[in-house]
Amino acid sequence: GAVVSQHPSRVICKSGTSVKIECRSLDFQATTMFWYRQFPKQSLMLMATSNEGSKATYEQGVEKDKFLINHASLTLSTLTVTSAHPEDSSFYICSATPGEEKLFFGSGTQLSVL
Amino acid sequence: AQSVTQPDIHITVSEGASLELRCNYSYGATPYLFWYVQSPGQGLQLLLKYFSGDTLVQGIKGFEAEFKRSQSSFNLRKPSVHWSDAAEYFCAVDGDTGRRALTFGSGTRLQVQP
């Protein structure tokens, strides 16, 4: 079946540094990918929609300058958390669709900012 | 705006007992409906989905869900729960059908007693 690979699965960084998270569709082309954020014991909240070759669409309240999204190819979207702070610590998860009413999720990235 | 309500934050059942997890949605039309399961620190696994057609949907691991338009509900059921079913369960909707950006409910944590 289709697989979405997300890397790294876990990252710890110092406050003020930037962290890049990759989301790859391994066996299909994904014109659209989505990024979600999940705080401990809470639900997933959509952060942004990543479209190949164009700017991402951010949900209300999500800082686009802090959460940089790049979708440079049909199989890769990256989320960069810039100047990370402890309040950015969260579980980030991506999803990708090849169309045809299909949707696949990555395994998530646990970000801890010290 | 579309919304998803999972009224039960936490449910405990005995192994072998039946299970029903509730999900109600608010949307003008019939959205695409999903149930996902998440183990601690893990990504999401799709249990089942409803797009159209038969309102009783069969999923993996012995789960099923029934779409009731009159009640705007999509409750998840399992006739006999196994200890391995202990996890967090999320109901989600794709109200902008075709876009695949999901709105998630707040989740229901299932505990299974021996």
mmCIF file of C-alpha atoms in Angstrom:
data_model
loop_
_atom_site.group_PDB
_atom_site.id
_atom_site.type_symbol
_atom_site.label_atom_id
_atom_site.label_comp_id
_atom_site.label_asym_id
_atom_site.label_seq_id
_atom_site.Cartn_x
_atom_site.Cartn_y
_atom_site.Cartn_z
ATOM 1 C CA GLY A 1 0.000 0.000 0.000
ATOM 2 C CA ALA A 2 0.884 3.628 -0.284
ATOM 3 C CA VAL A 3 3.315 4.915 2.306
ATOM 4 C CA VAL A 4 4.080 8.367 3.583
ATOM 5 C CA SER A 5 7.439 8.637 5.286
ATOM 6 C CA GLN A 6 8.026 11.353 7.845
ATOM 7 C CA HIS A 7 11.475 12.162 9.186
ATOM 8 C CA PRO A 8 12.726 12.552 11.824
ATOM 9 C CA SER A 9 10.383 10.704 14.139
ATOM 10 C CA ARG A 10 11.740 12.545 17.134
ATOM 11 C CA VAL A 11 13.864 15.654 17.489
ATOM 12 C CA ILE A 12 15.139 17.634 20.453
ATOM 13 C CA CYS A 13 16.532 21.096 19.855
ATOM 14 C CA LYS A 14 17.607 24.161 21.735
ATOM 15 C CA SER A 15 15.432 27.230 21.901
ATOM 16 C CA GLY A 16 16.151 29.605 19.050
ATOM 17 C CA THR A 17 17.264 26.998 16.551
ATOM 18 C CA SER A 18 15.384 25.878 13.452
ATOM 19 C CA VAL A 19 14.148 22.378 12.797
ATOM 20 C CA LYS A 20 13.191 20.839 9.450
ATOM 21 C CA ILE A 21 10.697 17.995 9.167
ATOM 22 C CA GLU A 22 10.338 16.057 5.929
ATOM 23 C CA CYS A 23 7.262 14.351 4.570
ATOM 24 C CA ARG A 24 7.736 12.043 1.591
ATOM 25 C CA SER A 25 5.274 10.051 -0.441
ATOM 26 C CA LEU A 26 7.197 6.906 -1.294
ATOM 27 C CA ASP A 27 5.162 5.322 -4.057
ATOM 28 C CA PHE A 28 2.843 7.980 -5.363
ATOM 29 C CA GLN A 29 2.896 11.590 -6.442
ATOM 30 C CA ALA A 30 1.236 13.962 -4.040
ATOM 31 C CA THR A 31 0.185 17.278 -5.469
ATOM 32 C CA THR A 32 -1.185 18.203 -2.079
ATOM 33 C CA MET A 33 0.142 17.515 1.387
ATOM 34 C CA PHE A 34 -1.198 18.670 4.724
ATOM 35 C CA TRP A 35 0.530 19.508 7.982
ATOM 36 C CA TYR A 36 -1.124 19.009 11.371
ATOM 37 C CA ARG A 37 -0.107 19.765 14.914
ATOM 38 C CA GLN A 38 -1.129 17.823 17.975
ATOM 39 C CA PHE A 39 -0.530 18.996 21.526
ATOM 40 C CA PRO A 40 -0.381 16.359 24.292
ATOM 41 C CA LYS A 41 -3.734 14.713 24.920
ATOM 42 C CA GLN A 42 -5.399 16.920 22.313
ATOM 43 C CA SER A 43 -6.675 16.504 18.806
ATOM 44 C CA LEU A 44 -4.955 17.206 15.534
ATOM 45 C CA MET A 45 -5.273 20.701 14.178
ATOM 46 C CA LEU A 46 -4.664 21.508 10.537
ATOM 47 C CA MET A 47 -1.832 23.991 10.176
ATOM 48 C CA ALA A 48 -1.446 24.363 6.443
ATOM 49 C CA THR A 49 -2.015 22.909 3.018
ATOM 50 C CA SER A 50 1.094 22.388 0.963
ATOM 51 C CA ASN A 51 0.728 22.550 -2.815
ATOM 52 C CA GLU A 52 3.492 21.446 -5.131
ATOM 53 C CA GLY A 53 5.049 24.378 -6.908
ATOM 54 C CA SER A 54 3.082 27.057 -5.128
ATOM 55 C CA LYS A 55 2.855 28.777 -1.776
ATOM 56 C CA ALA A 56 1.314 26.953 1.127
ATOM 57 C CA THR A 57 -2.085 27.913 2.430
ATOM 58 C CA TYR A 58 -2.060 28.487 6.173
ATOM 59 C CA GLU A 59 -4.959 28.107 8.556
ATOM 60 C CA GLN A 60 -6.057 31.056 10.611
ATOM 61 C CA GLY A 61 -3.761 31.695 13.545
ATOM 62 C CA VAL A 62 -0.761 29.834 12.127
ATOM 63 C CA GLU A 63 2.290 32.034 11.632
ATOM 64 C CA LYS A 64 3.577 31.471 8.120
ATOM 65 C CA ASP A 65 6.931 33.079 8.913
ATOM 66 C CA LYS A 66 7.463 30.717 11.799
ATOM 67 C CA PHE A 67 6.292 27.544 10.090
ATOM 68 C CA LEU A 68 7.895 27.558 6.659
ATOM 69 C CA ILE A 69 6.509 25.021 4.228
ATOM 70 C CA ASN A 70 8.190 24.035 0.993
ATOM 71 C CA HIS A 71 6.698 21.595 -1.503
ATOM 72 C CA ALA A 72 9.413 21.533 -4.124
ATOM 73 C CA SER A 73 8.540 18.197 -5.727
ATOM 74 C CA LEU A 74 5.585 15.881 -6.112
ATOM 75 C CA THR A 75 6.949 13.575 -3.433
ATOM 76 C CA LEU A 76 8.399 15.893 -0.806
ATOM 77 C CA SER A 77 7.080 18.592 1.483
ATOM 78 C CA THR A 78 9.104 20.091 4.307
ATOM 79 C CA LEU A 79 8.032 21.970 7.403
ATOM 80 C CA THR A 80 10.655 24.168 9.029
ATOM 81 C CA VAL A 81 9.988 25.457 12.509
ATOM 82 C CA THR A 82 12.078 28.616 12.671
ATOM 83 C CA SER A 83 13.501 30.011 15.895
ATOM 84 C CA ALA A 84 11.815 27.281 17.866
ATOM 85 C CA HIS A 85 10.637 27.948 21.394
ATOM 86 C CA PRO A 86 9.368 25.561 24.084
ATOM 87 C CA GLU A 87 5.766 26.378 23.212
ATOM 88 C CA ASP A 88 6.422 24.913 19.747
ATOM 89 C CA SER A 89 6.996 21.518 21.313
ATOM 90 C CA SER A 90 4.353 19.297 19.817
ATOM 91 C CA PHE A 91 3.644 16.292 17.645
ATOM 92 C CA TYR A 92 3.660 17.250 13.968
ATOM 93 C CA ILE A 93 2.115 14.954 11.404
ATOM 94 C CA CYS A 94 1.707 15.196 7.667
ATOM 95 C CA SER A 95 -0.702 13.633 5.230
ATOM 96 C CA ALA A 96 -0.617 13.276 1.481
ATOM 97 C CA THR A 97 -3.142 12.525 -1.199
ATOM 98 C CA PRO A 98 -2.593 11.072 -4.652
ATOM 99 C CA GLY A 99 -6.171 11.954 -5.500
ATOM 100 C CA GLU A 100 -8.875 9.367 -6.143
ATOM 101 C CA GLU A 101 -10.358 9.830 -2.684
ATOM 102 C CA LYS A 102 -7.231 8.506 -0.995
ATOM 103 C CA LEU A 103 -5.326 9.982 1.912
ATOM 104 C CA PHE A 104 -2.304 8.712 3.799
ATOM 105 C CA PHE A 105 -0.699 9.919 7.012
ATOM 106 C CA GLY A 106 2.927 9.957 8.035
ATOM 107 C CA SER A 107 4.010 8.491 11.349
ATOM 108 C CA GLY A 108 4.571 11.883 12.927
ATOM 109 C CA THR A 109 7.438 13.850 14.442
ATOM 110 C CA GLN A 110 7.712 14.599 18.133
ATOM 111 C CA LEU A 111 9.447 17.962 18.554
ATOM 112 C CA SER A 112 10.820 18.921 21.950
ATOM 113 C CA VAL A 113 12.331 22.374 22.336
ATOM 114 C CA LEU A 114 14.498 22.878 25.397
ATOM 115 C CA ALA B 1 -17.671 26.064 9.738
ATOM 116 C CA GLN B 2 -17.611 22.335 9.981
ATOM 117 C CA SER B 3 -17.045 20.713 13.353
ATOM 118 C CA VAL B 4 -16.754 17.265 14.843
ATOM 119 C CA THR B 5 -17.835 16.318 18.347
ATOM 120 C CA GLN B 6 -16.744 13.267 20.237
ATOM 121 C CA PRO B 7 -18.652 13.593 23.503
ATOM 122 C CA ASP B 8 -16.807 10.856 25.347
ATOM 123 C CA ILE B 9 -13.281 11.841 26.361
ATOM 124 C CA HIS B 10 -12.507 8.554 28.049
ATOM 125 C CA ILE B 11 -14.195 5.158 27.930
ATOM 126 C CA THR B 12 -13.306 1.979 29.811
ATOM 127 C CA VAL B 13 -14.679 -1.383 28.758
ATOM 128 C CA SER B 14 -13.956 -4.946 29.740
ATOM 129 C CA GLU B 15 -12.234 -7.224 27.291
ATOM 130 C CA GLY B 16 -14.833 -9.063 25.267
ATOM 131 C CA ALA B 17 -17.487 -6.437 25.824
ATOM 132 C CA SER B 18 -19.045 -4.459 23.017
ATOM 133 C CA LEU B 19 -17.969 -0.920 22.212
ATOM 134 C CA GLU B 20 -19.581 2.143 20.723
ATOM 135 C CA LEU B 21 -17.741 5.423 20.284
ATOM 136 C CA ARG B 22 -19.874 8.406 19.425
ATOM 137 C CA CYS B 23 -19.215 11.008 16.759
ATOM 138 C CA ASN B 24 -21.422 13.872 15.632
ATOM 139 C CA TYR B 25 -20.602 16.344 12.923
ATOM 140 C CA SER B 26 -21.879 19.717 11.901
ATOM 141 C CA TYR B 27 -21.838 20.454 8.216
ATOM 142 C CA GLY B 28 -24.316 21.637 5.648
ATOM 143 C CA ALA B 29 -23.973 18.695 3.325
ATOM 144 C CA THR B 30 -22.854 15.130 3.873
ATOM 145 C CA PRO B 31 -19.109 15.195 4.351
ATOM 146 C CA TYR B 32 -16.662 12.400 3.910
ATOM 147 C CA LEU B 33 -16.298 10.704 7.301
ATOM 148 C CA PHE B 34 -13.360 8.847 8.803
ATOM 149 C CA TRP B 35 -12.340 6.997 11.943
ATOM 150 C CA TYR B 36 -8.666 6.793 12.861
ATOM 151 C CA VAL B 37 -6.846 5.090 15.718
ATOM 152 C CA GLN B 38 -3.664 6.380 17.308
ATOM 153 C CA SER B 39 -1.390 4.578 19.747
ATOM 154 C CA PRO B 40 0.763 6.714 22.080
ATOM 155 C CA GLY B 41 3.470 8.588 20.182
ATOM 156 C CA GLN B 42 2.418 7.047 16.908
ATOM 157 C CA GLY B 43 0.817 8.218 13.709
ATOM 158 C CA LEU B 44 -2.728 7.571 12.580
ATOM 159 C CA GLN B 45 -4.158 4.363 11.235
ATOM 160 C CA LEU B 46 -7.336 4.510 9.202
ATOM 161 C CA LEU B 47 -10.026 2.181 10.542
ATOM 162 C CA LEU B 48 -12.740 2.968 8.038
ATOM 163 C CA LYS B 49 -14.289 5.727 5.951
ATOM 164 C CA TYR B 50 -17.622 6.680 4.471
ATOM 165 C CA PHE B 51 -17.987 8.559 1.227
ATOM 166 C CA SER B 52 -21.364 7.428 -0.058
ATOM 167 C CA GLY B 53 -23.521 4.363 -0.544
ATOM 168 C CA ASP B 54 -24.236 1.790 2.159
ATOM 169 C CA THR B 55 -24.485 3.603 5.465
ATOM 170 C CA LEU B 56 -22.993 0.704 7.413
ATOM 171 C CA VAL B 57 -19.286 0.643 6.771
ATOM 172 C CA GLN B 58 -16.985 -2.221 7.623
ATOM 173 C CA GLY B 59 -13.406 -1.475 8.594
ATOM 174 C CA ILE B 60 -10.293 -3.211 9.756
ATOM 175 C CA LYS B 61 -9.803 -5.016 13.059
ATOM 176 C CA GLY B 62 -13.487 -5.880 13.301
ATOM 177 C CA PHE B 63 -14.698 -2.278 13.525
ATOM 178 C CA GLU B 64 -17.769 -0.919 11.809
ATOM 179 C CA ALA B 65 -19.489 2.437 11.731
ATOM 180 C CA GLU B 66 -22.947 3.571 10.764
ATOM 181 C CA PHE B 67 -23.705 6.877 9.097
ATOM 182 C CA LYS B 68 -27.037 8.334 10.207
ATOM 183 C CA ARG B 69 -27.875 11.438 8.258
ATOM 184 C CA SER B 70 -30.871 12.354 10.415
ATOM 185 C CA GLN B 71 -28.674 12.405 13.504
ATOM 186 C CA SER B 72 -25.512 13.757 11.845
ATOM 187 C CA SER B 73 -23.705 10.878 13.472
ATOM 188 C CA PHE B 74 -21.050 8.372 12.509
ATOM 189 C CA ASN B 75 -20.625 6.109 15.524
ATOM 190 C CA LEU B 76 -17.919 3.471 15.662
ATOM 191 C CA ARG B 77 -18.729 0.005 16.970
ATOM 192 C CA LYS B 78 -17.040 -3.258 17.735
ATOM 193 C CA PRO B 79 -18.900 -6.310 19.050
ATOM 194 C CA SER B 80 -16.056 -7.685 21.161
ATOM 195 C CA VAL B 81 -13.138 -5.557 22.310
ATOM 196 C CA HIS B 82 -9.615 -6.926 22.585
ATOM 197 C CA TRP B 83 -6.933 -5.610 24.943
ATOM 198 C CA SER B 84 -4.943 -4.456 21.913
ATOM 199 C CA ASP B 85 -7.745 -2.044 21.006
ATOM 200 C CA ALA B 86 -6.710 0.292 23.826
ATOM 201 C CA ALA B 87 -5.748 3.537 22.091
ATOM 202 C CA GLU B 88 -7.008 6.988 21.145
ATOM 203 C CA TYR B 89 -9.755 7.105 18.541
ATOM 204 C CA PHE B 90 -10.433 10.101 16.344
ATOM 205 C CA CYS B 91 -13.417 10.825 14.177
ATOM 206 C CA ALA B 92 -12.718 13.176 11.282
ATOM 207 C CA VAL B 93 -14.598 14.853 8.461
ATOM 208 C CA ASP B 94 -13.626 16.167 5.069
ATOM 209 C CA GLY B 95 -16.285 18.760 4.520
ATOM 210 C CA ASP B 96 -14.575 20.293 1.523
ATOM 211 C CA THR B 97 -14.945 17.023 -0.302
ATOM 212 C CA GLY B 98 -12.022 16.348 -2.509
ATOM 213 C CA ARG B 99 -9.591 18.612 -0.733
ATOM 214 C CA ARG B 100 -8.643 16.025 1.906
ATOM 215 C CA ALA B 101 -7.992 18.562 4.673
ATOM 216 C CA LEU B 102 -9.574 16.892 7.683
ATOM 217 C CA THR B 103 -11.252 18.332 10.737
ATOM 218 C CA PHE B 104 -10.738 16.058 13.695
ATOM 219 C CA GLY B 105 -12.812 15.495 16.783
ATOM 220 C CA SER B 106 -11.201 15.816 20.185
ATOM 221 C CA GLY B 107 -10.668 12.087 20.463
ATOM 222 C CA THR B 108 -11.837 9.308 22.768
ATOM 223 C CA ARG B 109 -9.334 7.396 24.830
ATOM 224 C CA LEU B 110 -10.268 3.746 25.154
ATOM 225 C CA GLN B 111 -9.059 1.651 28.052
ATOM 226 C CA VAL B 112 -9.651 -2.088 28.116
ATOM 227 C CA GLN B 113 -9.870 -3.920 31.398
ATOM 228 C CA PRO B 114 -8.875 -7.581 31.571
#
